[in-house]
């Protein structure tokens, strides 16, 4: 019904949703983390959408990359995988990473996604092989994502995450404390997406 929205990002909401306005109408859109990280408040954006109808709600899911939406649609065709789980999977890893892990039968990679246990991961590996094989996804950044982060890039990633958190309504001090907590175990984050995800999880633990 609604396949693509071109408009202005009017509002960013935690954890990963936005209000996009176009032609005087505001659309409430939930996105996976990689797409959310590419949005900028009050700037124009194009979002590929999936209109999801339930008995109790009508929801709109959005993706910057059309192929990500294609993968999302394949995921929700699997018995037991709802839209929320599919969104969580595409927040934990890109479509290219998911396809790579499926091709490599990497059960361990899937069980690292919240809500996916060993049995579910095994079933997903079997069912996704056919569903994803004909979807071409951008794998150009896969090798880079697997490499350690250069120390010189760390400051830029932290600054981007802090800016994203402030745009969500968090205070600067709150953002800095959450980032510090996310990095407290010495983990190295390869990109803005992974650090933002870990930081948002810290806010959940603060509650």
Short mmCIF file of C-alpha atoms in Angstrom, two decimals:
data_model
loop_
_atom_site.label_atom_id
_atom_site.label_comp_id
_atom_site.label_asym_id
_atom_site.label_seq_id
_atom_site.Cartn_x
_atom_site.Cartn_y
_atom_site.Cartn_z
CA UNK A 1 0.00 0.00 0.00
CA UNK A 2 2.73 2.48 1.01
CA UNK A 3 6.03 1.52 -0.63
CA UNK A 4 8.25 4.61 -0.57
CA UNK A 5 8.16 7.89 1.31
CA UNK A 6 10.16 10.97 0.33
CA UNK A 7 9.98 13.63 3.00
CA UNK A 8 11.55 15.41 5.93
CA UNK A 9 12.67 13.73 9.12
CA UNK A 10 10.56 15.66 11.61
CA UNK A 11 11.28 13.70 14.78
CA UNK A 12 13.62 10.93 15.94
CA UNK A 13 12.47 8.61 18.70
CA UNK A 14 14.22 6.02 20.85
CA UNK A 15 15.04 3.34 20.24
CA UNK A 16 14.82 3.42 16.41
CA UNK A 17 11.78 5.19 15.01
CA UNK A 18 11.01 8.47 13.29
CA UNK A 19 8.21 10.75 12.21
CA UNK A 20 8.58 11.68 8.55
CA UNK A 21 6.41 14.40 7.06
CA UNK A 22 5.41 14.76 3.43
CA UNK A 23 2.50 16.67 1.85
CA UNK A 24 1.29 17.70 5.30
CA UNK A 25 1.09 14.14 6.63
CA UNK A 26 3.35 12.68 9.33
CA UNK A 27 4.22 8.98 9.11
CA UNK A 28 5.34 7.04 12.18
CA UNK A 29 8.01 4.63 10.93
CA UNK A 30 10.01 1.96 12.78
CA UNK A 31 13.43 1.21 11.32
CA UNK A 32 16.31 -1.21 11.87
CA UNK A 33 19.37 0.38 13.44
CA UNK A 34 21.47 0.74 10.23
CA UNK A 35 18.71 2.76 8.54
CA UNK A 36 18.01 4.80 11.68
CA UNK A 37 21.68 5.80 11.93
CA UNK A 38 21.54 7.36 8.47
CA UNK A 39 18.68 9.73 9.30
CA UNK A 40 19.31 13.34 10.26
CA UNK A 41 16.77 15.52 12.03
CA UNK A 42 15.05 18.12 9.79
CA UNK A 43 16.74 16.76 6.67
CA UNK A 44 15.19 15.13 3.60
CA UNK A 45 15.28 11.36 3.23
CA UNK A 46 13.83 8.56 1.12
CA UNK A 47 12.59 5.51 3.00
CA UNK A 48 11.39 2.24 1.45
CA UNK A 49 8.47 1.06 3.55
CA UNK A 50 6.56 -2.08 4.41
CA UNK A 51 2.96 -1.61 5.56
CA UNK A 52 2.20 -4.26 8.18
CA UNK A 53 -1.37 -4.96 9.26
CA UNK A 54 -2.27 -6.80 12.47
CA UNK A 55 -5.59 -7.32 14.17
CA UNK A 56 -4.76 -4.64 16.72
CA UNK A 57 -2.52 -2.26 14.74
CA UNK A 58 -1.36 -0.94 11.39
CA UNK A 59 2.40 -0.39 11.40
CA UNK A 60 4.91 1.07 9.00
CA UNK A 61 8.48 -0.27 8.83
CA UNK A 62 11.14 1.62 6.91
CA UNK A 63 14.50 0.94 5.28
CA UNK A 64 17.01 3.22 3.59
CA UNK A 65 18.07 0.34 1.31
CA UNK A 66 15.38 -1.41 -0.75
CA UNK A 67 17.28 -4.71 -0.48
CA UNK A 68 17.07 -4.51 3.30
CA UNK A 69 13.31 -4.28 2.92
CA UNK A 70 13.36 -7.30 0.59
CA UNK A 71 15.23 -9.31 3.23
CA UNK A 72 12.79 -8.13 5.92
CA UNK A 73 9.89 -9.37 3.81
CA UNK A 74 11.51 -12.77 3.43
CA UNK A 75 12.13 -12.99 7.16
CA UNK A 76 8.51 -12.36 8.15
CA UNK A 77 7.38 -15.16 5.82
CA UNK A 78 9.07 -17.65 8.15
CA UNK A 79 6.77 -19.24 10.72
CA UNK A 80 7.46 -17.80 14.15
CA UNK A 81 9.37 -14.76 12.90
CA UNK A 82 7.30 -11.65 13.40
CA UNK A 83 8.08 -8.13 12.30
CA UNK A 84 9.70 -7.27 15.63
CA UNK A 85 12.11 -10.20 15.45
CA UNK A 86 12.91 -9.45 11.80
CA UNK A 87 13.65 -5.84 12.73
CA UNK A 88 15.86 -7.01 15.60
CA UNK A 89 17.80 -9.26 13.24
CA UNK A 90 18.41 -6.44 10.77
CA UNK A 91 19.42 -4.17 13.66
CA UNK A 92 21.98 -6.68 14.93
CA UNK A 93 23.52 -7.17 11.49
CA UNK A 94 23.20 -5.84 7.98
CA UNK A 95 21.40 -7.77 5.25
CA UNK A 96 24.80 -8.63 3.76
CA UNK A 97 26.08 -9.96 7.10
CA UNK A 98 22.90 -11.99 7.61
CA UNK A 99 23.20 -13.53 4.16
CA UNK A 100 26.88 -14.33 4.77
CA UNK A 101 26.13 -16.02 8.12
CA UNK A 102 23.34 -18.06 6.53
CA UNK A 103 25.62 -19.17 3.70
CA UNK A 104 28.27 -20.17 6.25
CA UNK A 105 25.74 -21.97 8.51
CA UNK A 106 26.86 -19.77 11.38
CA UNK A 107 24.47 -20.75 14.14
CA UNK A 108 26.55 -18.88 16.72
CA UNK A 109 26.12 -15.57 14.87
CA UNK A 110 22.33 -15.87 14.89
CA UNK A 111 22.11 -16.86 18.56
CA UNK A 112 23.83 -13.59 19.47
CA UNK A 113 20.66 -11.79 18.33
CA UNK A 114 18.32 -11.13 21.31
CA UNK A 115 15.35 -13.49 21.27
CA UNK A 116 16.93 -16.16 19.06
CA UNK A 117 17.91 -19.41 20.71
CA UNK A 118 19.74 -22.41 19.32
CA UNK A 119 16.69 -24.20 17.90
CA UNK A 120 15.35 -21.05 16.26
CA UNK A 121 18.77 -20.30 14.77
CA UNK A 122 18.99 -23.81 13.30
CA UNK A 123 15.56 -23.45 11.71
CA UNK A 124 16.37 -20.00 10.35
CA UNK A 125 19.55 -21.26 8.71
CA UNK A 126 17.58 -23.94 6.89
CA UNK A 127 14.68 -21.75 5.79
CA UNK A 128 16.69 -18.67 4.86
CA UNK A 129 19.05 -20.44 2.47
CA UNK A 130 16.49 -20.51 -0.34
CA UNK A 131 14.82 -17.25 0.58
CA UNK A 132 18.00 -15.15 0.50
CA UNK A 133 19.99 -16.76 -2.29
CA UNK A 134 18.38 -14.67 -5.04
CA UNK A 135 18.54 -11.36 -3.19
CA UNK A 136 21.58 -9.31 -4.15
CA UNK A 137 22.80 -7.26 -1.21
CA UNK A 138 25.68 -4.82 -0.93
CA UNK A 139 28.60 -6.76 0.53
CA UNK A 140 31.24 -4.12 -0.23
CA UNK A 141 31.61 -3.17 3.44
CA UNK A 142 31.69 -6.70 4.85
CA UNK A 143 35.48 -7.04 4.87
CA UNK A 144 35.86 -3.60 6.42
CA UNK A 145 33.30 -4.40 9.12
CA UNK A 146 35.27 -7.49 10.16
CA UNK A 147 38.49 -5.52 10.68
CA UNK A 148 39.54 -3.86 13.97
CA UNK A 149 38.67 -0.17 14.26
CA UNK A 150 41.65 2.19 13.84
CA UNK A 151 42.17 4.20 17.02
CA UNK A 152 42.01 7.42 15.00
CA UNK A 153 38.45 6.60 13.94
CA UNK A 154 37.18 5.99 17.46
CA UNK A 155 36.72 9.65 18.31
CA UNK A 156 34.64 10.23 15.19
CA UNK A 157 32.37 7.26 16.01
CA UNK A 158 31.84 8.48 19.58
CA UNK A 159 31.03 11.99 18.36
CA UNK A 160 28.47 10.66 15.87
CA UNK A 161 26.80 8.49 18.52
CA UNK A 162 26.69 11.37 21.00
CA UNK A 163 25.09 13.59 18.35
CA UNK A 164 22.52 10.90 17.54
CA UNK A 165 21.60 10.50 21.21
CA UNK A 166 21.20 14.25 21.68
CA UNK A 167 18.93 14.38 18.62
CA UNK A 168 16.80 11.70 20.34
CA UNK A 169 16.32 14.01 23.29
CA UNK A 170 18.99 12.78 25.71
CA UNK A 171 21.10 15.36 27.52
CA UNK A 172 24.78 15.63 26.63
CA UNK A 173 25.90 14.33 30.03
CA UNK A 174 23.47 11.38 29.82
CA UNK A 175 24.77 10.51 26.35
CA UNK A 176 28.39 10.63 27.50
CA UNK A 177 27.70 8.46 30.55
CA UNK A 178 25.88 5.84 28.46
CA UNK A 179 28.67 5.73 25.88
CA UNK A 180 31.23 5.31 28.67
CA UNK A 181 29.18 2.46 30.16
CA UNK A 182 28.89 0.75 26.76
CA UNK A 183 32.66 0.85 26.37
CA UNK A 184 33.46 -0.06 29.98
CA UNK A 185 34.29 -3.71 29.24
CA UNK A 186 36.96 -2.75 26.72
CA UNK A 187 34.95 -3.77 23.66
CA UNK A 188 35.94 -2.14 20.36
CA UNK A 189 33.12 -0.91 18.14
CA UNK A 190 33.61 -1.04 14.38
CA UNK A 191 31.12 1.65 13.46
CA UNK A 192 28.54 4.15 14.66
CA UNK A 193 25.74 1.60 14.36
CA UNK A 194 27.23 -0.95 16.75
CA UNK A 195 28.17 1.63 19.40
CA UNK A 196 24.76 3.33 19.19
CA UNK A 197 23.04 -0.01 19.65
CA UNK A 198 25.15 -0.84 22.72
CA UNK A 199 24.56 2.64 24.16
CA UNK A 200 20.79 2.44 23.74
CA UNK A 201 20.89 -0.87 25.60
CA UNK A 202 22.63 0.93 28.45
CA UNK A 203 19.69 3.35 28.74
CA UNK A 204 17.38 0.35 29.07
CA UNK A 205 19.51 -1.03 31.90
CA UNK A 206 19.45 2.35 33.68
CA UNK A 207 15.66 2.13 34.08
#
